[in-house]
Coordinates of C-alpha atoms and ligand atoms in Angstrom, one line a residue:
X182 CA 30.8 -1.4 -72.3
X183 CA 34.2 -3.3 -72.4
X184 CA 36.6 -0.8 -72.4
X185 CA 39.3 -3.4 -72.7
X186 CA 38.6 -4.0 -76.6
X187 CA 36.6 -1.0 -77.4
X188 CA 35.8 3.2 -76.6
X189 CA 32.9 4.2 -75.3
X190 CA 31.1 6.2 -78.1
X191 CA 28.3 9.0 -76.9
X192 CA 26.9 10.3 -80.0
X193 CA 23.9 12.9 -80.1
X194 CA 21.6 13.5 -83.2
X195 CA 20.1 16.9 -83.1
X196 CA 18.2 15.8 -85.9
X197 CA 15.9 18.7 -87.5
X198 CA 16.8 20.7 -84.5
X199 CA 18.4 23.9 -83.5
X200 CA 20.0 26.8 -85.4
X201 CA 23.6 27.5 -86.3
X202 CA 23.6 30.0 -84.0
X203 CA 22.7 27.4 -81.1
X204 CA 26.0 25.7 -81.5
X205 CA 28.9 27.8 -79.6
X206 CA 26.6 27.9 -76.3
X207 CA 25.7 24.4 -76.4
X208 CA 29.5 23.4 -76.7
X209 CA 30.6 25.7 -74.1
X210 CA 28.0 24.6 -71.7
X211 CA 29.3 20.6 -72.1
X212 CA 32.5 21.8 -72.0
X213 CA 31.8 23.4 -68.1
X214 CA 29.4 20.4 -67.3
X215 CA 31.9 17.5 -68.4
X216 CA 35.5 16.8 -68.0
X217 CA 38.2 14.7 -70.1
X218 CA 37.9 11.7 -70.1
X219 CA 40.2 9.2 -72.3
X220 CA 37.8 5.9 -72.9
X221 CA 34.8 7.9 -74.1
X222 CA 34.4 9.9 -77.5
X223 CA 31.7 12.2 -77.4
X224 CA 30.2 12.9 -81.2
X225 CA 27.5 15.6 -82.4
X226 CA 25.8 14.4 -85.5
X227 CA 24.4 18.0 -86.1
X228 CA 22.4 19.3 -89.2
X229 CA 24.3 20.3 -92.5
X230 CA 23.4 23.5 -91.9
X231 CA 25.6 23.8 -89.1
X232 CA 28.4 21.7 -90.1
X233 CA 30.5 24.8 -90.6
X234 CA 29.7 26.7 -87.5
X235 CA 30.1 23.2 -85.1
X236 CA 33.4 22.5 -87.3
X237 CA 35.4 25.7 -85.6
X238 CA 33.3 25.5 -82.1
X239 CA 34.2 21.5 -81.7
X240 CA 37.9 22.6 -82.7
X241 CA 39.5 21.7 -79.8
X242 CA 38.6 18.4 -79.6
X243 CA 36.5 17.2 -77.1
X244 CA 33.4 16.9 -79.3
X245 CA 33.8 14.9 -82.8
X246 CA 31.9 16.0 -85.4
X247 CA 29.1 13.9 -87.1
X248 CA 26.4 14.1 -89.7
X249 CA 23.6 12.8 -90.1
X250 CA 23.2 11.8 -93.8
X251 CA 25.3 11.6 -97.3
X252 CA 24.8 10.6 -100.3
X253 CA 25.3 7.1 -101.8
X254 CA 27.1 9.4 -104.9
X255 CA 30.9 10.5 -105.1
X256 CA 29.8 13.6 -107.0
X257 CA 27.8 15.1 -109.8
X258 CA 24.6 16.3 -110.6
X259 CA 22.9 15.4 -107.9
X260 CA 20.5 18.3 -106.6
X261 CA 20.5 18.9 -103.1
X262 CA 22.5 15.7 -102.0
X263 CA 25.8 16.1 -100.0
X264 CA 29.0 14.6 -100.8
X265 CA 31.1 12.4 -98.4
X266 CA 34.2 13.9 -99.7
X267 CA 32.4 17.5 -99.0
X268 CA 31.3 16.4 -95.3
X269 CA 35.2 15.1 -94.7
X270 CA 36.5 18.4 -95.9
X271 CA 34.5 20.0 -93.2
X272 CA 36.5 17.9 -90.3
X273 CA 33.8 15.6 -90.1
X274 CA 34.2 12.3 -88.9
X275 CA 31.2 10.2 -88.4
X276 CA 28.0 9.8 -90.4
X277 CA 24.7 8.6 -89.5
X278 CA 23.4 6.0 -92.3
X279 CA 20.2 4.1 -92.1
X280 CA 18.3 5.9 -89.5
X281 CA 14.9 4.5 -89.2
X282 CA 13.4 8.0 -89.8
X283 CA 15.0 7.8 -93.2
X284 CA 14.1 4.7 -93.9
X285 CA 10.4 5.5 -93.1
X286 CA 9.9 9.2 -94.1
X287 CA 12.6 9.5 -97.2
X288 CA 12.5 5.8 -98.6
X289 CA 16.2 4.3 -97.7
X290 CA 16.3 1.1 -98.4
X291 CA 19.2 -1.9 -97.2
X292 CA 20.4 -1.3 -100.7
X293 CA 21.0 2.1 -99.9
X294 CA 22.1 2.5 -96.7
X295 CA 24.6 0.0 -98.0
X296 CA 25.6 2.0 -101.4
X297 CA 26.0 4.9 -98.2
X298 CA 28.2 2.7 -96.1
X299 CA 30.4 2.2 -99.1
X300 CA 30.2 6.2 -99.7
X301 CA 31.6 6.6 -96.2
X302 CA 34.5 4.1 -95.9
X303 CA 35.6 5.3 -99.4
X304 CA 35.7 9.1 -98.1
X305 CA 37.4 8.3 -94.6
X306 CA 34.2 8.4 -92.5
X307 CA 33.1 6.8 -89.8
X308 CA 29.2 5.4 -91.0
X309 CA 27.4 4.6 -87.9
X310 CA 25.1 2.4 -88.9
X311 CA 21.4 2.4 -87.4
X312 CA 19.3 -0.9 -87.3
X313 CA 16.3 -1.7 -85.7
X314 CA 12.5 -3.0 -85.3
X315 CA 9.3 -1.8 -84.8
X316 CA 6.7 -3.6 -82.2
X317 CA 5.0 -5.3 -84.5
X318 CA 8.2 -7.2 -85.4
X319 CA 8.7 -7.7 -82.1
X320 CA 5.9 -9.2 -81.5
X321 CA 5.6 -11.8 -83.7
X322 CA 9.5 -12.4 -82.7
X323 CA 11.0 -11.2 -85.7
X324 CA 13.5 -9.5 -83.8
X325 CA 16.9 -11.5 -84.2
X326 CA 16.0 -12.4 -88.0
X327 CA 15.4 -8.6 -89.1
X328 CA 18.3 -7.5 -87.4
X329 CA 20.6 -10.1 -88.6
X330 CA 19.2 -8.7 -92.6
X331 CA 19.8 -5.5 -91.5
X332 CA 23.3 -5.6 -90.2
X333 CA 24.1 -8.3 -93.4
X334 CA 22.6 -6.0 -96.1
X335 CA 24.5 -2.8 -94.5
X336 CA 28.2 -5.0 -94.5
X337 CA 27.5 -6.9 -97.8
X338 CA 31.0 -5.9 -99.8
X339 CA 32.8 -4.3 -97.0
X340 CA 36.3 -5.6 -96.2
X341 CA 37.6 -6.8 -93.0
X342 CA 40.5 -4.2 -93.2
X343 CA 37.0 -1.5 -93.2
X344 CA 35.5 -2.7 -90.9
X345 CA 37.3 -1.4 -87.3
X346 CA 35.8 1.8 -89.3
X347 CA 32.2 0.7 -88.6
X348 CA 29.7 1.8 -85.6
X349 CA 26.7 0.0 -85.5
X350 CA 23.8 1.5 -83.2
X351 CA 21.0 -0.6 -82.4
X352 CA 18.0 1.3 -82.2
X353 CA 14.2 -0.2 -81.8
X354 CA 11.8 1.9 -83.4
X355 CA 9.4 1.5 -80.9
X356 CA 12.0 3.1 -78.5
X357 CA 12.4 6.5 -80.5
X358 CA 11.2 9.3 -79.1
X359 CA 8.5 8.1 -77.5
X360 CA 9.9 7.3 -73.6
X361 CA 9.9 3.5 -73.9
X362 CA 13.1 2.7 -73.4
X363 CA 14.2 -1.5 -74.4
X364 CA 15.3 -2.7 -70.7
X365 CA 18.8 -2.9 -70.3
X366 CA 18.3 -6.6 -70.8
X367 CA 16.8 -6.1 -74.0
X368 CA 19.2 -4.0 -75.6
X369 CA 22.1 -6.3 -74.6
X370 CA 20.3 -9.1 -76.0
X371 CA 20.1 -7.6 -79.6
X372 CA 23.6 -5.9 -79.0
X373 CA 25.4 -9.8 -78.4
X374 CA 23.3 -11.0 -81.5
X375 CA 24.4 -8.3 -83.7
X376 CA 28.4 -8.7 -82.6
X377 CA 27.8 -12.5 -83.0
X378 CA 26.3 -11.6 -86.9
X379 CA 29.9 -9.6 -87.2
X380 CA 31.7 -12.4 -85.1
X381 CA 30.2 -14.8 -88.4
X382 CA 31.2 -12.5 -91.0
X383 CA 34.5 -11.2 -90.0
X384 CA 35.8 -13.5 -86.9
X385 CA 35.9 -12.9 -82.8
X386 CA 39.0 -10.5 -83.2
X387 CA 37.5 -8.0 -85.5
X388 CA 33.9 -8.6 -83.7
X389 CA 35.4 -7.3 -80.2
X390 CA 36.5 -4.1 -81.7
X391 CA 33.4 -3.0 -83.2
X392 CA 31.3 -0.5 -81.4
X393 CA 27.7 -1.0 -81.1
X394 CA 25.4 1.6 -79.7
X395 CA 22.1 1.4 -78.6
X396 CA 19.6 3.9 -79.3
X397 CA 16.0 5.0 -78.1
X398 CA 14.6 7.0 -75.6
X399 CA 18.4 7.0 -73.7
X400 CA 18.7 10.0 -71.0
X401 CA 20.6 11.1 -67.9
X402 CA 18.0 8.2 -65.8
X403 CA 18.8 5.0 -67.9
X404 CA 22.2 5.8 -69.3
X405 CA 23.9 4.0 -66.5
X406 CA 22.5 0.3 -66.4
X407 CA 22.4 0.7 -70.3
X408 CA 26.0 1.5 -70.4
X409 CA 26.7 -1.3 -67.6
X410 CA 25.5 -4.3 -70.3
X411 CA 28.7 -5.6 -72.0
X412 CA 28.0 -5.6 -75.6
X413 CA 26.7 -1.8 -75.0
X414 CA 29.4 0.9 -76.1
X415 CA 28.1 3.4 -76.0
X416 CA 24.5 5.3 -77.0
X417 CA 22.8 7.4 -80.2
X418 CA 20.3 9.6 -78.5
X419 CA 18.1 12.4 -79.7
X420 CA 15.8 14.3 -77.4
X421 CA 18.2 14.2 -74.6
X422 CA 21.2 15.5 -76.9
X423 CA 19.5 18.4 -77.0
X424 CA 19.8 19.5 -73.4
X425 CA 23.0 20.3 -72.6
X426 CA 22.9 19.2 -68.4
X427 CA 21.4 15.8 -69.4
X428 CA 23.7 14.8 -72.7
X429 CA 26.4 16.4 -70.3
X430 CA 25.2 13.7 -67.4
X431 CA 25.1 10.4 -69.9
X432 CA 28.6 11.6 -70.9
X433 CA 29.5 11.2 -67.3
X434 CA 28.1 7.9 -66.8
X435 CA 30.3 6.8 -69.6
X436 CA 33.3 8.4 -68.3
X437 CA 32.6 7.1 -64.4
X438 CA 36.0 4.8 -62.9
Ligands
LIG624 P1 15.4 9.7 -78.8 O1 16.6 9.6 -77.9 O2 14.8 11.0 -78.9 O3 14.5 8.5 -78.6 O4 16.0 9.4 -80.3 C1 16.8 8.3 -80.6 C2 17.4 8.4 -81.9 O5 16.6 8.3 -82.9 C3 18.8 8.7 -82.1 O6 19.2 8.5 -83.4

């Protein structure tokens, strides 16, 4: 992290997890566990399910609400697809767009995510935007190429006034939920390529203030030397989000002097 130029962004994804009924404890138990602090901004990208229930129980501010989808359409008949200007209506202020599980289980493409990046700056949300190999990529060193396409495709048409707006989280498949953490080395690596993609499409001073996250096996053990790297804000984590003592402990290790 450099806070100098940018805050520190911990952001959770529940995922397909929990109930709405889960939320009020959760909060109130990272409310006892953490305390204020001003360079990090802690975010719950909860199901749309609970949008509603998290929306009164994150009122008082130290929790910003996220979700974790929306569709690439203003409005319409669109069956079961939810609205950016219906999410912002709900207080929410980030949205998850291109995670690799929808890219692999529900077909997202990098024309979509991007139609969903448009969707979110044009409704006042926040997309974070998740990129991100699998092994075999890296293996055969695909790594820097892929992820310059990905962040590329996600940006193509967004302006530079837009883009202070933008999170990007770096997330390696082969890091997701299976306990293989990228070294703290790794994840920096790919974090200075993808501000030096930005740094070519929008210049150094608009680079500097983007967040970019990393995600992938992140918990209350790593969080710290992941954190330390300098082109790591911040971190999108899953299973760990959903414990509140250990997403309550990598919200400390942001906040430490
Ligand atoms: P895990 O932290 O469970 O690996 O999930 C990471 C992730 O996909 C966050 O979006």
């Amino acid at each position: 992290m450099n806070r100098k130029y940018r805050k520190v962004i911990i952001a959770g994804n529940w995922k397909m997890n929990t109930k709405p009924s889960d939320v009020k404890a959760f909060v109130e138990k990272i409310r006892d566990l953490t305390v204020r602090c001003k360079w990090c901004e802690t975010v719950i990208c909860a199901p749309f399910s609970h949008l509603t229930v998290a929306y009164r129980a994150f009122w008082n501010g130290r929790i910003s609400l996220g979700a974790q989808n929306l569709s690439q359409y203003a409005s319409g008949a669109y069956t079961g697809e939810v609205s950016g200007e219906m999410l912002r209506d709900l207080n929410v202020k980030y949205v998850i767009v291109g995670h690799s599980e929808r890219r692999q289980y529900f077909g997202e493409t990098d024309i979509t995510v991007n139609k969903k990046v448009h969707a979110a700056l044009d409704t006042d949300l926040r997309p974070i935007i998740c990129v991100g190999e699998t092994a075999e990529q890296r293996e055969m060193g695909l790594t820097e190429e892929l992820i310059s396409y990905q962040v590329r495709a996600a940006l193509a048409g967004v302006p530079e006034e837009r883009i202070r707006r933008v999170v990007i989280a770096y997330e390696p498949i082969w890091a997701i939920g299976t306990g293989n953490t990228a070294t703290a080395q790794q994840a920096q690596e790919v974090n200075r390529h993808i501000r030096a993609v930005i740094r070519g499409l929008y210049g150094a001073r608009l680079a500097r203030a983007v967040p970019i996250l990393y995600g992938g096996s992140m918990n209350e053990s790593n969080a710290e030397e992941l954190l330390a790297q300098p082109d790591i804000d911040g971190g999108l984590i899953g299973g760990a989000s959903l414990v509140p003592e250990k997403f309550s402990s990598i919200i400390m290790a942001a906040c430490q002097e």
